[in-house]
PDB file of C-alpha atoms in Angstrom:
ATOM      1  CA  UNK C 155       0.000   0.000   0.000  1.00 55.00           C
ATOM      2  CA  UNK C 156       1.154   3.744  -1.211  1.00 59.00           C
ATOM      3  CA  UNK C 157       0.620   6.255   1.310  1.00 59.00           C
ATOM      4  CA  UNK C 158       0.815   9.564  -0.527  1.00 60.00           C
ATOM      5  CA  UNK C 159       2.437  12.656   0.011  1.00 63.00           C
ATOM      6  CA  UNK C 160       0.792  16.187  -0.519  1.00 63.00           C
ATOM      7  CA  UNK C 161       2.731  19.367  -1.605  1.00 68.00           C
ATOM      8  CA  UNK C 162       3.092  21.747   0.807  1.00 60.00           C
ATOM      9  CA  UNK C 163       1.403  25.280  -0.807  1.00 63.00           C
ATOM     10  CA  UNK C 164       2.360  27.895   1.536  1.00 61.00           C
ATOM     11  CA  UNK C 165      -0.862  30.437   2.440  1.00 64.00           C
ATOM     12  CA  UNK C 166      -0.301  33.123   0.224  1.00 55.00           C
ATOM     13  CA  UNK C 167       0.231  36.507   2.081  1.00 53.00           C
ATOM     14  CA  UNK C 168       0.548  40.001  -0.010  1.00 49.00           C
ATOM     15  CA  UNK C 169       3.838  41.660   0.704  1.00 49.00           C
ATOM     16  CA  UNK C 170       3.939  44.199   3.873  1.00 54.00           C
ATOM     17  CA  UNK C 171       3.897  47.381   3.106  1.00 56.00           C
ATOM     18  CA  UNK C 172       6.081  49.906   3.469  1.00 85.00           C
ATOM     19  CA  UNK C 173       5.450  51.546   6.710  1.00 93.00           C
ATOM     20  CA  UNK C 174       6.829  55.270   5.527  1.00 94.00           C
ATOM     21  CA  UNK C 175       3.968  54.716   2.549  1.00 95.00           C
ATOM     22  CA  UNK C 176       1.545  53.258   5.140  1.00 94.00           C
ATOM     23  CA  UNK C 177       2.661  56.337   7.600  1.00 95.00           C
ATOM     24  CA  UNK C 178       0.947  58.356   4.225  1.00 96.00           C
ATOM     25  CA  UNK C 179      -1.692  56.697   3.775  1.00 96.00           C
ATOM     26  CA  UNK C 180      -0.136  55.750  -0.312  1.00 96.00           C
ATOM     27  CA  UNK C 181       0.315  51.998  -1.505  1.00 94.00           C
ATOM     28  CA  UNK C 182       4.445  51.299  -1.561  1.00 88.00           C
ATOM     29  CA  UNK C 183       3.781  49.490  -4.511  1.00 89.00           C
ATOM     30  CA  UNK C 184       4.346  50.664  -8.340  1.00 89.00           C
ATOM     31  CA  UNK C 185       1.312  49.851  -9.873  1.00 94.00           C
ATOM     32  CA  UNK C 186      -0.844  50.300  -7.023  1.00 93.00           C
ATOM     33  CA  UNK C 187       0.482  54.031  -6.089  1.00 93.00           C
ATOM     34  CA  UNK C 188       0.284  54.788 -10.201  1.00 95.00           C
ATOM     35  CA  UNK C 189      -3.323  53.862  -9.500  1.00 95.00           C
ATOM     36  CA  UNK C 190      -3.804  56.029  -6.647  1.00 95.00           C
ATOM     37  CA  UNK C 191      -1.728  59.126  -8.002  1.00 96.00           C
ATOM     38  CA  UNK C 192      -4.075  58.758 -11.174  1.00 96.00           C
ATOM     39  CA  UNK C 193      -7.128  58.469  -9.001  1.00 96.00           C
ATOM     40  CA  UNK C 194      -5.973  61.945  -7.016  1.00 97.00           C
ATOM     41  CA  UNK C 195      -3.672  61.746  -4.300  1.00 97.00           C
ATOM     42  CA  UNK C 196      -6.069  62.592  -1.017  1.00 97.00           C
ATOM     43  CA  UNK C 197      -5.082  65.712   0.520  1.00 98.00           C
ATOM     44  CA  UNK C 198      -4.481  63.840   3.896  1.00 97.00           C
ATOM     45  CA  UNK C 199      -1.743  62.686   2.031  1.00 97.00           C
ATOM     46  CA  UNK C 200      -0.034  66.170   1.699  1.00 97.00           C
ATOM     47  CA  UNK C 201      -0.263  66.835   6.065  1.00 97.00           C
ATOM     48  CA  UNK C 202       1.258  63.814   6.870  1.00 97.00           C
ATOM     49  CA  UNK C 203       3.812  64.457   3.884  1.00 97.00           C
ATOM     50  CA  UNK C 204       4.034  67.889   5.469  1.00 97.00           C
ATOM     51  CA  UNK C 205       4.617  66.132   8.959  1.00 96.00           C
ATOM     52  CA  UNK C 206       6.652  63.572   7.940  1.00 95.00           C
ATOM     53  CA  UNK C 207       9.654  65.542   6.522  1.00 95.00           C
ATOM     54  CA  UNK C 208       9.586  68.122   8.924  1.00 94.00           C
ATOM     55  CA  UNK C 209       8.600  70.889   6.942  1.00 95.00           C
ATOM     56  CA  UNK C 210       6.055  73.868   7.032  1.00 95.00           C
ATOM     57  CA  UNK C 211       2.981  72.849   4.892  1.00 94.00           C
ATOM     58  CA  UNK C 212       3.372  76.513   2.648  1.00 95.00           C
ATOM     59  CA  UNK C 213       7.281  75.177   2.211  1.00 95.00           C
ATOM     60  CA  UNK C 214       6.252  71.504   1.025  1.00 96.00           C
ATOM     61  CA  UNK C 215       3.527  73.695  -1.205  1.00 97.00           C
ATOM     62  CA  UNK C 216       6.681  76.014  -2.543  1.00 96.00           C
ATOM     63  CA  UNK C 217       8.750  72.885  -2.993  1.00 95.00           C
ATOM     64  CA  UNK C 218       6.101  70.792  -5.349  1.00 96.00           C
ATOM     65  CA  UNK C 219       4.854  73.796  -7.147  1.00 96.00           C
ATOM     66  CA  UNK C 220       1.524  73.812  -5.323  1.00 97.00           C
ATOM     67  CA  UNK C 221       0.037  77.775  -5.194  1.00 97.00           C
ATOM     68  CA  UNK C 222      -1.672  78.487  -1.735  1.00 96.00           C
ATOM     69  CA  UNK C 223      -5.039  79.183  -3.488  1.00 97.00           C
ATOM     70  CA  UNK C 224      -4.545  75.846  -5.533  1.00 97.00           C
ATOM     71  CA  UNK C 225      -3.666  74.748  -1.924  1.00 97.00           C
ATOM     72  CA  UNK C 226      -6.829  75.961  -0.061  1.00 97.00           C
ATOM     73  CA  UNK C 227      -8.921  74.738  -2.992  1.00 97.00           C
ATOM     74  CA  UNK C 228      -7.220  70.874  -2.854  1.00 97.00           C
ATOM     75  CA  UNK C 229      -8.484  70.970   0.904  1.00 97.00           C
ATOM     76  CA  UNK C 230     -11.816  71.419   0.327  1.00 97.00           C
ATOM     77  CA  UNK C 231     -11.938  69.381  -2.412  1.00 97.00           C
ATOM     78  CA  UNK C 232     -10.178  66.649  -0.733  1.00 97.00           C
ATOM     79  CA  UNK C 233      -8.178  65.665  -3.941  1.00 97.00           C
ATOM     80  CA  UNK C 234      -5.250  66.544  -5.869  1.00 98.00           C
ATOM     81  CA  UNK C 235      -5.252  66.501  -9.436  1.00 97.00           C
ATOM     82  CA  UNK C 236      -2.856  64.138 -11.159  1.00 97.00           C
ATOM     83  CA  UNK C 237       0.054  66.787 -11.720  1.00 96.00           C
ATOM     84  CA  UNK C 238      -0.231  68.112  -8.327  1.00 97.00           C
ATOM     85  CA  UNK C 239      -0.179  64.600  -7.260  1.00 97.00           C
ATOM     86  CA  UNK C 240       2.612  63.099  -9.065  1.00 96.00           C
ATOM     87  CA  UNK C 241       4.606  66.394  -7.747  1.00 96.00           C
ATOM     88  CA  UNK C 242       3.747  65.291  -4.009  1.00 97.00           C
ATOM     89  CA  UNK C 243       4.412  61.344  -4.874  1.00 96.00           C
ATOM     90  CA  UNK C 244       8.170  62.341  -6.305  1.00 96.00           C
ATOM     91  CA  UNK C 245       8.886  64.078  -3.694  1.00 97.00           C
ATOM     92  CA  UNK C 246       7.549  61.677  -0.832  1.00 96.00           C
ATOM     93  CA  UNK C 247      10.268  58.768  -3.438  1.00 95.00           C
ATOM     94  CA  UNK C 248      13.182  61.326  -2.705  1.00 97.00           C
ATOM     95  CA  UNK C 249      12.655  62.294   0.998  1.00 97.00           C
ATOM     96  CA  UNK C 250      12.720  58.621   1.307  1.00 96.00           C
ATOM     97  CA  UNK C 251      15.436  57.660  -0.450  1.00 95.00           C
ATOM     98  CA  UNK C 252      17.349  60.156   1.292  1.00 96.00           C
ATOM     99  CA  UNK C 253      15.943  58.747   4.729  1.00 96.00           C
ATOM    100  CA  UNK C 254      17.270  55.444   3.394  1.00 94.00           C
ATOM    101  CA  UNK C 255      20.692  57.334   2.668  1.00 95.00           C
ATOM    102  CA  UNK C 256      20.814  58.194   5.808  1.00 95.00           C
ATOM    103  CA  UNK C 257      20.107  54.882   7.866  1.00 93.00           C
ATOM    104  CA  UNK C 258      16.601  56.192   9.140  1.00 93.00           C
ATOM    105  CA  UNK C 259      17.758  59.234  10.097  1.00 95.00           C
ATOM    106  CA  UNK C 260      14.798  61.473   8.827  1.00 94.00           C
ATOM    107  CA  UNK C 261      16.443  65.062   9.905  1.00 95.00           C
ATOM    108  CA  UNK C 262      19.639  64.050   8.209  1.00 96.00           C
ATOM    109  CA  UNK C 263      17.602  63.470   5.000  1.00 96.00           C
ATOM    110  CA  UNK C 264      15.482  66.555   5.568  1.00 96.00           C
ATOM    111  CA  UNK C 265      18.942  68.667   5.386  1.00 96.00           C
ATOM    112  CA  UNK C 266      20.235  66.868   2.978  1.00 97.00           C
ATOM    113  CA  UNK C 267      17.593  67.343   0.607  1.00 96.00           C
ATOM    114  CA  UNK C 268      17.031  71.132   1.485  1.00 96.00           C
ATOM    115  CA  UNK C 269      20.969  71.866   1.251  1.00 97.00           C
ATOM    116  CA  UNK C 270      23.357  71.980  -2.151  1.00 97.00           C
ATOM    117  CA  UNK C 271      24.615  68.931  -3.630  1.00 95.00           C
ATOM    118  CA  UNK C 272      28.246  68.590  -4.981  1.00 93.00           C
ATOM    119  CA  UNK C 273      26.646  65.230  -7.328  1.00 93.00           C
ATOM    120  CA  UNK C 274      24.071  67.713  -8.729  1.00 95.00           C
ATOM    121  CA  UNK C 275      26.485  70.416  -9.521  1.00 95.00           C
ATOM    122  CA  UNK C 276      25.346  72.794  -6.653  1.00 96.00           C
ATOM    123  CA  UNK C 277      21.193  72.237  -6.606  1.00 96.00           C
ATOM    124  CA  UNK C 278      19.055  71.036  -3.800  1.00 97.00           C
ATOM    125  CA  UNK C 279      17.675  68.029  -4.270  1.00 97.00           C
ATOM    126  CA  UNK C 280      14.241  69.584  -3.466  1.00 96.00           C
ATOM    127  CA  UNK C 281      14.697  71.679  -6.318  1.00 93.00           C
ATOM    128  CA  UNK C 282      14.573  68.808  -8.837  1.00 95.00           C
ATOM    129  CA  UNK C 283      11.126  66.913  -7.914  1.00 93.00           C
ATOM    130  CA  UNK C 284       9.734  69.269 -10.125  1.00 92.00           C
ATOM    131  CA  UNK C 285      10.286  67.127 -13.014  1.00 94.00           C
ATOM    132  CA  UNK C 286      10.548  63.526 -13.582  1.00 94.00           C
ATOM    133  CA  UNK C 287      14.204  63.755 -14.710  1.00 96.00           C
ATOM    134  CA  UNK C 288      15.379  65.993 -11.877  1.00 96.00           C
ATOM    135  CA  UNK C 289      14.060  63.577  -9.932  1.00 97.00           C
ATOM    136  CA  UNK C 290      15.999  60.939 -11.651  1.00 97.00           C
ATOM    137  CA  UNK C 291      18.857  62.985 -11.190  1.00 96.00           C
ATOM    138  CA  UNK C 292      18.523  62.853  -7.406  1.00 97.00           C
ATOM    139  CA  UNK C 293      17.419  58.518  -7.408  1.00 97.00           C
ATOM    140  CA  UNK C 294      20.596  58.171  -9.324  1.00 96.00           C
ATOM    141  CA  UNK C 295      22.885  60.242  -7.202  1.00 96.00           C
ATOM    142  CA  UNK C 296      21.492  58.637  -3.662  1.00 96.00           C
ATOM    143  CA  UNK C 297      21.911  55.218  -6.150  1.00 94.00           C
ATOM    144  CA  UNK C 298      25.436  56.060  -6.570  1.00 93.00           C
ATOM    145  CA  UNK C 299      26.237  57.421  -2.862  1.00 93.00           C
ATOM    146  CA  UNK C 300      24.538  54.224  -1.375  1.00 90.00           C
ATOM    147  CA  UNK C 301      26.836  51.690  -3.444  1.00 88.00           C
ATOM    148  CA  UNK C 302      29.895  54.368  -2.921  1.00 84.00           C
ATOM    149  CA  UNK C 303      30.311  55.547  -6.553  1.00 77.00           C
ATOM    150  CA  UNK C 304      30.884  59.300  -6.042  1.00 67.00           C
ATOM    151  CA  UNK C 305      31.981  59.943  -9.991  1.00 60.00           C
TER     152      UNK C 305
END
């Protein structure tokens, strides 16, 4: 007589999520925060983002190109639009790449992205999450720091 064996299936569990995304209230996950920037990033999003890197809200506003009327109007509508959005989403990637940079430590990575960079000829890297390849600019450069490639 056989006896037979089953396969082991492990339960399937969905990846944990980033707490500094969580901490947000944003999916850490590609696709799923493409979804939600497309969808309008909730304005909740931009107090804790405020909160988070240790900067004034009207500063965070200055930094992703947000005007204070736009911002007043974003409040009450509880939304941002996608533009607005993707602004606050690249620089919530950066702050945290620099708080990676830095081991965790989030005022570290708050000066570091508010003072001049040497690897980006002089500019802050708050000044570049304006656009998508300023922001690149900055990935690559904490990229290069973290692996110790300073050329």
């Amino acid at each position: 007589m056989e006896a037979g064996i089953s396969e082991y299936r492990p339960e399937a569990k969905p990846p944990p999520q980033d707490e500094f995304w969580k901490a947000l209230g944003l999916p850490s996950g590609r696709l799923a925060l493409h979804a939600a920037v497309k969808e309008g990033v909730p304005y909740t999003v931009y107090t804790k983002l405020a909160a988070a890197s240790g900067l004034e809200s009207q500063e965070l506003a200055r930094y992703v190109v947000i005007s204070p009327a736009t911002l007043r109007r974003r409040a009450k509508a509880g939304r941002f639009r996608l533009d607005e959005g993707d602004r606050l989403c690249r620089f919530a990637v950066v702050f945290k790449s620099a708080i990676e940079l830095f081991e965790g430590d989030r005022e570290r990575a708050r000066r570091w992205i508010l003072d001049p960079v040497r690897g980006l000829d002089g500019r802050r890297p708050v000044e570049m999450v304006t656009t998508t390849v300023g922001t690149k600019a900055v990935l690559n450069l904490v990229g290069r720091l973290q692996h110790g490639v300073f050329s």
